[in-house]
Backbone as CSV, one residue per row, in Angstrom:
resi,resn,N_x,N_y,N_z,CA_x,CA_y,CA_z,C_x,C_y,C_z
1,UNK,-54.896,41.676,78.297,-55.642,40.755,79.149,-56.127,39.567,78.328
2,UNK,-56.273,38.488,79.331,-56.546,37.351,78.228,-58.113,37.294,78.490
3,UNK,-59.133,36.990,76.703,-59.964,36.454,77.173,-61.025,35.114,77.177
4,UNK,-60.636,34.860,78.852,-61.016,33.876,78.801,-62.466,33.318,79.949
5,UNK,-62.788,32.672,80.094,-63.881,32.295,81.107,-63.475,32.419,82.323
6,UNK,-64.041,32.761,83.210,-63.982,33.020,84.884,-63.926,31.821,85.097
7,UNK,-63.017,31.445,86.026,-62.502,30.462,86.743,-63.813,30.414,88.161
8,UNK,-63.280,28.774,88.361,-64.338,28.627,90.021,-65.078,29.868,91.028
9,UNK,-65.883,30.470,91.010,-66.602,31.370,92.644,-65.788,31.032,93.664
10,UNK,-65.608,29.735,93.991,-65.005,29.517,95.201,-63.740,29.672,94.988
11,UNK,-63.170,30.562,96.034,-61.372,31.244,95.933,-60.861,30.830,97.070
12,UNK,-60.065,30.578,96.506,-58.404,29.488,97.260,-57.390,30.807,97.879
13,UNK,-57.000,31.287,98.491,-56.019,32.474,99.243,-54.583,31.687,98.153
14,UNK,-54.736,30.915,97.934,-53.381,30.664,96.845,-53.158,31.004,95.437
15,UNK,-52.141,31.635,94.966,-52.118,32.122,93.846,-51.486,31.913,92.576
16,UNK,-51.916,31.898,91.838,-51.273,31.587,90.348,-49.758,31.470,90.708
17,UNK,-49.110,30.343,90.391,-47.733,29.705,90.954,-47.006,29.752,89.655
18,UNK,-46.060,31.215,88.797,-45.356,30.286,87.604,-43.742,30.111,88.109
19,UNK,-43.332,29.001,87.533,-42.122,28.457,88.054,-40.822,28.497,87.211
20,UNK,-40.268,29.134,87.063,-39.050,29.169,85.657,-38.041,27.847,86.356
21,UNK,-37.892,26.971,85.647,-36.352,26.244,86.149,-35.226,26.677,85.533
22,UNK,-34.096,26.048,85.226,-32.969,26.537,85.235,-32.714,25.837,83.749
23,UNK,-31.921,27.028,82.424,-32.024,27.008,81.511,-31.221,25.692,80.985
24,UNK,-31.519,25.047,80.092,-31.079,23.344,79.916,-30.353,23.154,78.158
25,UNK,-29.865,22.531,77.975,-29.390,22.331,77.068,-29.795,20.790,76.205
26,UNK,-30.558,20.132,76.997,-31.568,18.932,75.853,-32.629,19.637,75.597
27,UNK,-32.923,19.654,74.424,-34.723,19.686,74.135,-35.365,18.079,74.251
28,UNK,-34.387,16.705,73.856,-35.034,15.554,73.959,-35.294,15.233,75.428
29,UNK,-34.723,15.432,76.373,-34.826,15.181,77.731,-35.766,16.098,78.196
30,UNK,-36.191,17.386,77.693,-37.220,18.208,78.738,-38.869,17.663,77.848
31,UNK,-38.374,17.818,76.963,-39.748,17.291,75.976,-40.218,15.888,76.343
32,UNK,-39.373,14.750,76.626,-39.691,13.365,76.764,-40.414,13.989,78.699
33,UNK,-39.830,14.164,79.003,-40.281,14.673,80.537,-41.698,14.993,80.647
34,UNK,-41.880,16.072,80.233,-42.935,16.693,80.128,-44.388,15.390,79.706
35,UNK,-43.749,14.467,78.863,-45.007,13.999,77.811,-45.214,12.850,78.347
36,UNK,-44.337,12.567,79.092,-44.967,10.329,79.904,-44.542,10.784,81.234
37,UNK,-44.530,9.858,81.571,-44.473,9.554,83.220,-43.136,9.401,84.140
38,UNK,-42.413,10.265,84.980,-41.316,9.851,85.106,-40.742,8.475,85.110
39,UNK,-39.583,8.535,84.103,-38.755,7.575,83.973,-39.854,6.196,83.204
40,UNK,-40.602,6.340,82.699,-41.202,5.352,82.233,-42.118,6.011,80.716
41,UNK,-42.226,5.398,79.990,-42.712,5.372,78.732,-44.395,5.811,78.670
42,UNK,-45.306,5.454,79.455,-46.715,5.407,79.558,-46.358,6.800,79.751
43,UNK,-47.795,7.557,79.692,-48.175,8.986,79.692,-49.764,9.349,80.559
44,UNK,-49.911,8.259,81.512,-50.895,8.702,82.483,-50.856,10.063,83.100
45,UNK,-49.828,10.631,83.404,-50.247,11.855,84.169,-50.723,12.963,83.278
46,UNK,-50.781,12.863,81.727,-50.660,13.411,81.002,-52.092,14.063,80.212
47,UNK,-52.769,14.917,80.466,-54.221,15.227,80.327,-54.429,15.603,79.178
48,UNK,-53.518,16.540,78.188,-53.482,17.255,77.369,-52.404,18.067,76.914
49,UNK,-52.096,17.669,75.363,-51.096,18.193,74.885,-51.128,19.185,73.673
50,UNK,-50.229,20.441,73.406,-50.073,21.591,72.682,-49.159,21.684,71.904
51,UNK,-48.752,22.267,71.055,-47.606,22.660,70.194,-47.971,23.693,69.827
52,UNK,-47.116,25.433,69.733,-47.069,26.263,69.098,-46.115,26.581,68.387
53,UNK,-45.911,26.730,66.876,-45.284,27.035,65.976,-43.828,25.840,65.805
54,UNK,-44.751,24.999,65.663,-44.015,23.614,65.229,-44.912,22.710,64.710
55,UNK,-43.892,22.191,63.295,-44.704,21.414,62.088,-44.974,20.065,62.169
56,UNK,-43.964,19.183,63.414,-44.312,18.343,63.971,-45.111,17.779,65.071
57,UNK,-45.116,16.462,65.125,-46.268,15.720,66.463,-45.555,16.506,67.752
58,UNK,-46.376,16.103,68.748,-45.624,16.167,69.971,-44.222,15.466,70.480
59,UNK,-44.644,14.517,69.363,-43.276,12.925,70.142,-42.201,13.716,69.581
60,UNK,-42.231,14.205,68.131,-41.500,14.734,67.288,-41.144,16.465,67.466
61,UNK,-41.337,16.811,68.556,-41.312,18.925,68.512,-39.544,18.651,69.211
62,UNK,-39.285,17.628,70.049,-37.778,17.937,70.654,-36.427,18.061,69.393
63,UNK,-36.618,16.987,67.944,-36.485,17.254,67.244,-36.054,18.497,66.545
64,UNK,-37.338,19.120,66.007,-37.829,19.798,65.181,-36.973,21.486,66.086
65,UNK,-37.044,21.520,67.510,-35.938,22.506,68.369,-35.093,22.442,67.985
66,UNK,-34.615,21.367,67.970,-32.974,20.987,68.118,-32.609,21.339,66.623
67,UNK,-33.288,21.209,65.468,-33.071,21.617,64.264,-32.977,23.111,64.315
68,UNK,-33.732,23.670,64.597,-33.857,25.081,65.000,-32.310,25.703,65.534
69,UNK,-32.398,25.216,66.532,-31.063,25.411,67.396,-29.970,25.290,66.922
70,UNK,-29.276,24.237,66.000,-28.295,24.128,64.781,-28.566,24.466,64.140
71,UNK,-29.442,25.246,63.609,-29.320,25.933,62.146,-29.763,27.153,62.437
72,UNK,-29.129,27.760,63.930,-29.442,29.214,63.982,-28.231,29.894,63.438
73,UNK,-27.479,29.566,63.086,-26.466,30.613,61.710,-26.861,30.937,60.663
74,UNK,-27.486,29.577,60.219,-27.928,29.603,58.676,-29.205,30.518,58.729
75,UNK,-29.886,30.601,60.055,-30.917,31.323,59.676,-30.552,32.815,60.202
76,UNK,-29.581,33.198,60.840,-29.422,34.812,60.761,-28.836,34.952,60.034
77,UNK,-28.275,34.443,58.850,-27.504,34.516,57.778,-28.886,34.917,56.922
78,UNK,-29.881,34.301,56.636,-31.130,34.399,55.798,-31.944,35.842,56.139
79,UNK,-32.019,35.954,57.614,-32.796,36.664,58.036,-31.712,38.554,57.654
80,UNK,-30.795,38.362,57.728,-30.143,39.448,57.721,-29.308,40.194,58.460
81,UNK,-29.175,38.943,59.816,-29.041,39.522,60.968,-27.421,39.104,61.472
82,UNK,-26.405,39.881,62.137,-25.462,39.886,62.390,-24.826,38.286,62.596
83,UNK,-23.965,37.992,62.684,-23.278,36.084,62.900,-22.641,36.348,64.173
84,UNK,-21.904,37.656,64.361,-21.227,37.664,65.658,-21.897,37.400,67.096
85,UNK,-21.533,37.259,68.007,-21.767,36.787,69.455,-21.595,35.927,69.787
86,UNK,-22.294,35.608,71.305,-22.129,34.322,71.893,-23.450,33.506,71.636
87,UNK,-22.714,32.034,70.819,-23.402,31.173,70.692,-24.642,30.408,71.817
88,UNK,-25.964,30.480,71.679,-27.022,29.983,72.889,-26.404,28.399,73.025
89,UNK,-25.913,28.244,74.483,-25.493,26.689,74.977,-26.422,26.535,75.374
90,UNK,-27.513,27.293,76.049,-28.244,26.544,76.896,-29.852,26.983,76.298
91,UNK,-30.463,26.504,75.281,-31.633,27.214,74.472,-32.773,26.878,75.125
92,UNK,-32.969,25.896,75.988,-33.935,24.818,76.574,-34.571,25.755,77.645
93,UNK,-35.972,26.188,77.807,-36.897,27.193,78.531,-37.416,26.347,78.902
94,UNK,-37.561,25.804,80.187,-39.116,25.014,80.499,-39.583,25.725,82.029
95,UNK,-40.934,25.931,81.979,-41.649,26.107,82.922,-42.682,25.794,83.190
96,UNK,-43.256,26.330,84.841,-44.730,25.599,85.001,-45.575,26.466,85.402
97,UNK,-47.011,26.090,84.906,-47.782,27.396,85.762,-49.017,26.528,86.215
98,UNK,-49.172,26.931,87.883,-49.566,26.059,89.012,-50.836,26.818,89.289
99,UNK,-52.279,26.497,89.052,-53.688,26.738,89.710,-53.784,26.299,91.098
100,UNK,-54.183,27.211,91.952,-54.895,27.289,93.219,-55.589,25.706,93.256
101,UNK,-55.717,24.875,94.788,-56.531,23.440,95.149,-57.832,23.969,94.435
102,UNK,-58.474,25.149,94.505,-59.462,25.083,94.343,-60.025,25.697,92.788
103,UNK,-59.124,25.808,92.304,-59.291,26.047,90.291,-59.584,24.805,89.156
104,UNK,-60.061,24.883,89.041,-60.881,23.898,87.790,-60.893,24.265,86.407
105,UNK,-59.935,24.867,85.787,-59.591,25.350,84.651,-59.652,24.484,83.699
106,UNK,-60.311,25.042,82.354,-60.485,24.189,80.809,-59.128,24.080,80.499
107,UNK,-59.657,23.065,79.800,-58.479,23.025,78.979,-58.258,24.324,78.035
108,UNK,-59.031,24.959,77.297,-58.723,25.852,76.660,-58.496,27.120,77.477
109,UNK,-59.024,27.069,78.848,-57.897,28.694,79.543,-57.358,28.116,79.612
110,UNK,-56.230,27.002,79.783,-55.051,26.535,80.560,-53.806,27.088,79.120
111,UNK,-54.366,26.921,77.872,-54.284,27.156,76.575,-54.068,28.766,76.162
112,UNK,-54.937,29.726,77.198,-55.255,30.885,76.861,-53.870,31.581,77.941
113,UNK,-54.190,30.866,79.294,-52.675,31.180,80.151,-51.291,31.073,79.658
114,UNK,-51.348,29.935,78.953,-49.839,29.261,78.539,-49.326,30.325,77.266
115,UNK,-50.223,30.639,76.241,-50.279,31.403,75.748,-49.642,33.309,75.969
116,UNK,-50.709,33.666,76.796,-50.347,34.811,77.800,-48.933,34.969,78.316
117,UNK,-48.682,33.929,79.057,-47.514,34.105,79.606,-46.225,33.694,78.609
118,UNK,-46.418,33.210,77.282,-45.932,33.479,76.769,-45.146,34.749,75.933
119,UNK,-46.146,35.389,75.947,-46.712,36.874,75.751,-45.933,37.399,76.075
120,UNK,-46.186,37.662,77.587,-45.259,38.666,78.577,-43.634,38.203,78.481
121,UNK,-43.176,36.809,78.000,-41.545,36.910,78.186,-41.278,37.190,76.607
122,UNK,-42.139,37.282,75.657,-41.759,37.332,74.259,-41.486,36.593,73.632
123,UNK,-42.077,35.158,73.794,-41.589,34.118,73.362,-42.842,33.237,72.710
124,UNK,-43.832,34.579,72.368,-45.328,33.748,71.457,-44.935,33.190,69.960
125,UNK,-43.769,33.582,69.329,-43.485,33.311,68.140,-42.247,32.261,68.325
126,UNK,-42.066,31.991,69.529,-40.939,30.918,69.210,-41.840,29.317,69.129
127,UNK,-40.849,28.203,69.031,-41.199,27.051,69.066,-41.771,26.544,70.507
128,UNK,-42.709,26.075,70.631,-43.147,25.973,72.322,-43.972,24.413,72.162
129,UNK,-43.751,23.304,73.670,-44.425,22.312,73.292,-44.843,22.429,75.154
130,UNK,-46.399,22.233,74.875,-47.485,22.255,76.372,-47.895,21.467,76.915
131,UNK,-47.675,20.660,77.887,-48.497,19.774,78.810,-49.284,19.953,80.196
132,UNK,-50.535,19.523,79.920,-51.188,19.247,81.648,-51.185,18.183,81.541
133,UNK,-50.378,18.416,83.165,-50.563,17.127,84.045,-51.668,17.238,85.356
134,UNK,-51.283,15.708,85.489,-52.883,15.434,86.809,-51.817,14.473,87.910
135,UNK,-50.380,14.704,87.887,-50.082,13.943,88.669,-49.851,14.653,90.048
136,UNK,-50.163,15.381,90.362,-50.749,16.786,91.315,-51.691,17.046,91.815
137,UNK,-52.220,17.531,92.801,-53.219,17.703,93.634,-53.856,18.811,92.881
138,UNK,-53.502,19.856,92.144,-53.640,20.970,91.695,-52.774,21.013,90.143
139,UNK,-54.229,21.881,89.251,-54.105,21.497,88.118,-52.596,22.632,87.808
140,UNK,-51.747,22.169,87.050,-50.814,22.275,86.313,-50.085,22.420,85.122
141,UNK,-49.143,23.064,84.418,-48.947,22.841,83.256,-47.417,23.218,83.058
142,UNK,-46.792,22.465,82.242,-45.411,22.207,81.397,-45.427,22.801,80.320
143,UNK,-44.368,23.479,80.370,-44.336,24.332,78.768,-42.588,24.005,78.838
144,UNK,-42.434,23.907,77.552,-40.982,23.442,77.026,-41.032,24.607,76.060
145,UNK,-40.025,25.910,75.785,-39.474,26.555,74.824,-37.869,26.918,74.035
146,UNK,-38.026,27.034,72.961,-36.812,26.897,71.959,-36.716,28.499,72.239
147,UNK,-35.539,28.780,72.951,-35.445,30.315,73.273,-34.325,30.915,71.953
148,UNK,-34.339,30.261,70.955,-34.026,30.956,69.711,-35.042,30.547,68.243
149,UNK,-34.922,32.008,68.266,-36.680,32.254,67.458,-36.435,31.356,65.921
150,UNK,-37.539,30.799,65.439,-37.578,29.550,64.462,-37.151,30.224,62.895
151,UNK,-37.586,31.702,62.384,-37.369,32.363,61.767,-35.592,32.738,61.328
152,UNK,-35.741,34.161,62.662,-34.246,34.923,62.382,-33.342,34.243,63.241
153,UNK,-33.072,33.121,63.625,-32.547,32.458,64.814,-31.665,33.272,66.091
154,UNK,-32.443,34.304,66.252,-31.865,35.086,66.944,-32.238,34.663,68.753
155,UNK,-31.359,34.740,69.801,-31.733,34.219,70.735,-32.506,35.305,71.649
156,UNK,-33.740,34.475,72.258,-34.883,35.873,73.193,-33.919,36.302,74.234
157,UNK,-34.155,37.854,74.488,-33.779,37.921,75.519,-34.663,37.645,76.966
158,UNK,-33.713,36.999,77.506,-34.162,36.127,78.715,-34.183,36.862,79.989
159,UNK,-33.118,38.325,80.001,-32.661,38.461,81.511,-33.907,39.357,82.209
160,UNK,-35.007,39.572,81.838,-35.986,40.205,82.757,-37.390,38.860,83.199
161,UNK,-36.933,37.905,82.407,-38.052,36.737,82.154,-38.794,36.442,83.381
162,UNK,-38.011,36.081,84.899,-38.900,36.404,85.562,-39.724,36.887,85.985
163,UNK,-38.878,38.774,86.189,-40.065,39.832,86.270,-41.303,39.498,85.452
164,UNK,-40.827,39.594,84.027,-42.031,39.590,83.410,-43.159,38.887,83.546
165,UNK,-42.399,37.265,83.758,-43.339,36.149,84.343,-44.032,36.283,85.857
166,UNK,-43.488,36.900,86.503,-44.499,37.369,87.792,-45.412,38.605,87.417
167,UNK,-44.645,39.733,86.707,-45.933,40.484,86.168,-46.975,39.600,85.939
168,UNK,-46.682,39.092,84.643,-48.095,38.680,83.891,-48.981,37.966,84.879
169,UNK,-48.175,36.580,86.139,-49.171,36.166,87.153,-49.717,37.236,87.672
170,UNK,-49.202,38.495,88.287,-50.156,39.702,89.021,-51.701,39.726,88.204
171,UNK,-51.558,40.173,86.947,-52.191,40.472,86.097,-53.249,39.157,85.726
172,UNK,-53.002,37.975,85.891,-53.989,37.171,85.685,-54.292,37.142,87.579
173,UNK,-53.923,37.142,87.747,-54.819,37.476,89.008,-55.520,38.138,89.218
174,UNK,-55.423,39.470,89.230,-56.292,40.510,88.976,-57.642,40.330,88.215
175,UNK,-57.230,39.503,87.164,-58.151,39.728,86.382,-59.276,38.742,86.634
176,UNK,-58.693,37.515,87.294,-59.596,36.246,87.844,-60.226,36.484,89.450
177,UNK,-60.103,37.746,89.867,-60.537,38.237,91.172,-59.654,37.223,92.298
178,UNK,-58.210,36.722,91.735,-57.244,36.323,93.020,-56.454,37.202,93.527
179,UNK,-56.250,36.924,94.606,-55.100,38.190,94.998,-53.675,37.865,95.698
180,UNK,-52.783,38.129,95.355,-51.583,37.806,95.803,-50.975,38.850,96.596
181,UNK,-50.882,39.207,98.145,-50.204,40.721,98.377,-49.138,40.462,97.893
182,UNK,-48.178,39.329,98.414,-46.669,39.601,98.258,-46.249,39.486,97.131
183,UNK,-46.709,39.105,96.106,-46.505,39.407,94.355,-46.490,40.628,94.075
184,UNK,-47.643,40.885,94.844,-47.764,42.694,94.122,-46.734,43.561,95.090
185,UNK,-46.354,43.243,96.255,-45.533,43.541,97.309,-43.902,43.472,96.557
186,UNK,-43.653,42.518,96.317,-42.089,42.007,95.566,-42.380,42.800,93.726
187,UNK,-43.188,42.699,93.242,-43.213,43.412,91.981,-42.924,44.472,92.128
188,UNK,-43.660,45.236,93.193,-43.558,47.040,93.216,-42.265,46.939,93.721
189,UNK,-41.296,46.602,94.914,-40.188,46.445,95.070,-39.092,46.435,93.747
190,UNK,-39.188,45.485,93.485,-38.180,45.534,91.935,-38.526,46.537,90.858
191,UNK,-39.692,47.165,90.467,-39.983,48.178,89.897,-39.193,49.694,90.393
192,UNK,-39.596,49.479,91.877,-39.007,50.822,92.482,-37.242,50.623,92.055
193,UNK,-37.100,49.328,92.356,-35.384,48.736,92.352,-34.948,49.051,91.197
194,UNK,-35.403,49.420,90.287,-34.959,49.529,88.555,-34.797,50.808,88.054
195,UNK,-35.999,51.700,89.021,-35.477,52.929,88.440,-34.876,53.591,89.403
196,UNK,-34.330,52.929,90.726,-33.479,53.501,91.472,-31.607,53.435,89.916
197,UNK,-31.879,52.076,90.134,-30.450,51.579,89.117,-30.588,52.660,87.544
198,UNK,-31.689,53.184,86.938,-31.893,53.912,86.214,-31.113,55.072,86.620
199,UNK,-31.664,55.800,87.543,-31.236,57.318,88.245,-29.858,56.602,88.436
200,UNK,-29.134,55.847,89.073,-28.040,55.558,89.487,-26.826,55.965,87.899
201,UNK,-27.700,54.960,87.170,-26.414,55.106,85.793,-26.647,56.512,84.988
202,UNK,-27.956,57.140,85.630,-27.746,58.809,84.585,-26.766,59.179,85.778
203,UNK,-26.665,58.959,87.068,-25.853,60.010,87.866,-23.925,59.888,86.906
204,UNK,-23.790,58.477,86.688,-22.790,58.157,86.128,-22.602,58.563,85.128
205,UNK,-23.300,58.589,84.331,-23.272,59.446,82.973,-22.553,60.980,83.298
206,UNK,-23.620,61.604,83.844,-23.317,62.731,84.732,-22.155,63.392,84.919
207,UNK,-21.555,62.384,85.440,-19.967,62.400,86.167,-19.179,62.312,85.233
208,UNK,-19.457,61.526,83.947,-18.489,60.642,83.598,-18.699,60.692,82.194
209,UNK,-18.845,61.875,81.785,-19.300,62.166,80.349,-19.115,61.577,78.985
210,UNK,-17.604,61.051,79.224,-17.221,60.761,77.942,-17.614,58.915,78.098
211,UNK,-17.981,58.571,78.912,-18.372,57.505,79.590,-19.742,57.081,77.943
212,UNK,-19.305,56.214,77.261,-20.011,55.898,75.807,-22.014,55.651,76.489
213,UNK,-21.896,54.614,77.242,-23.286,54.318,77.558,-23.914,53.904,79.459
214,UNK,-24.613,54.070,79.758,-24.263,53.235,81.104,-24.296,52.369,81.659
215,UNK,-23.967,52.218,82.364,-23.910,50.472,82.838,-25.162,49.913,82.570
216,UNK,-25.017,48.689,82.191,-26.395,47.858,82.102,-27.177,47.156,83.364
217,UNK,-28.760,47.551,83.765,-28.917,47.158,85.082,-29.453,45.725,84.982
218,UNK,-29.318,45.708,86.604,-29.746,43.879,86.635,-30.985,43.646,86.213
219,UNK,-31.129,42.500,86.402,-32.329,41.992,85.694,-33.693,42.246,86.770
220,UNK,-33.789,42.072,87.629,-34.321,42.610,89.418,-33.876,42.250,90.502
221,UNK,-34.621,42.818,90.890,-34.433,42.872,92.314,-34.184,41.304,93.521
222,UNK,-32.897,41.422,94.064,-33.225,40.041,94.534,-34.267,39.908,95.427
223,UNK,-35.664,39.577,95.363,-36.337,39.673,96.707,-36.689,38.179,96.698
224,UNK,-36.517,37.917,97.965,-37.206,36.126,98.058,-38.430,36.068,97.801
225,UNK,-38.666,35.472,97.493,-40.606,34.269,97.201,-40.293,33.417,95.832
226,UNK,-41.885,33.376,96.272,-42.164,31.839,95.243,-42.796,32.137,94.282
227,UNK,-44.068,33.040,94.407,-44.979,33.249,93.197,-43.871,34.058,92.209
């Protein structure tokens, strides 16, 4: 649990919103995004900015990825770690995590969230660059991550990232006295959905003895929503 200060008394029926987009292959294009104003140079919408585990400015972290990202051979070569596989095309993580109209969050929980939910996909030790914005009715935040770790350049695994990222919203909910049914409704769903696919591949095993390992299950459950 994170700890941080209780958010507003007054509660919004809307709930912690995190948003994964679709995995990218610039770090200069999601990073420049994030830090000024669409399509323009100024940085008004821009309230406050972060960097975790990067030696450069903010202007300078898209960089400092992209170094990362080409020299992930040289660094599982250092680290000890195998060369074979498939090369990360697409290393570029960005997401958002969206407060209720009626949340008034510090800057330092917004810091303590971004953090957290870092947490839950496993990606507190990678390279990460943070923005709130105010160009929104409702406070907000941009996180840009290097989904191959700065160290052993090994790439995170990504395929439960949602789940995890809606877990962890359940869980800051909970903990800020918000409540989401259909989060916790679609979570328990895909939970149940996983160890149905669990029991499914021991039945295969089962059957199919000489069968080396079992199938690998999906990542979850398809259920629609937003949170």
């Amino acid at each position: 649990c994170l700890a941080v200060e209780p958010l507003s008394p007054k509660r919004d029926p809307s709930p912690m919103i995190p948003r994964l987009h679709p995995r990218g292959t610039s770090f200069k294009g999601a990073c420049t995004y994030i830090l000024h104003d669409p399509e323009k140079q100024t940085s008004d919408r821009v309230d406050c900015v972060t960097t975790r585990n990067l030696a450069s400015s903010p202007e300078w972290a898209w960089h400092e990825m992209y170094g990362t990202w080409a020299a992930q051979d040289q660094l599982k070569k250092a680290s000890g770690h195998d060369l074979r596989g498939r090369k990360n095309a697409k290393p570029v993580l960005h997401y958002t995590l969206s407060w209720a109209l009626s949340e008034q969050p510090t800057q330092e929980h917004m810091q303590e969230a971004a953090l957290g939910s870092l947490k839950a996909m496993g990606l507190h030790e990678h390279e990460a660059l943070i923005a709130a914005h105010s160009d929104k009715e409702h406070t907000h935040l941009h996180i840009v991550v290097n989904t191959v770790h700065p160290q052993t350049g090994l790439t995170a695994p990504m395929k439960f990232s949602k789940l995890e990222l809606s877990k962890w919203a359940e869980a800051y909910e909970l903990q800020h006295g918000l409540h989401c049914e259909e989060r916790i409704k679609n979570n328990e769903e895909r939970r149940k959905a996983a160890n149905e696919r669990k029991l499914s591949a021991a039945e295969i095993l089962k059957e199919q003895p000489d069968q080396a390992t079992a199938p690998e299950p999906s990542p979850y459950a398809p259920v629609k929503h937003h949170p």
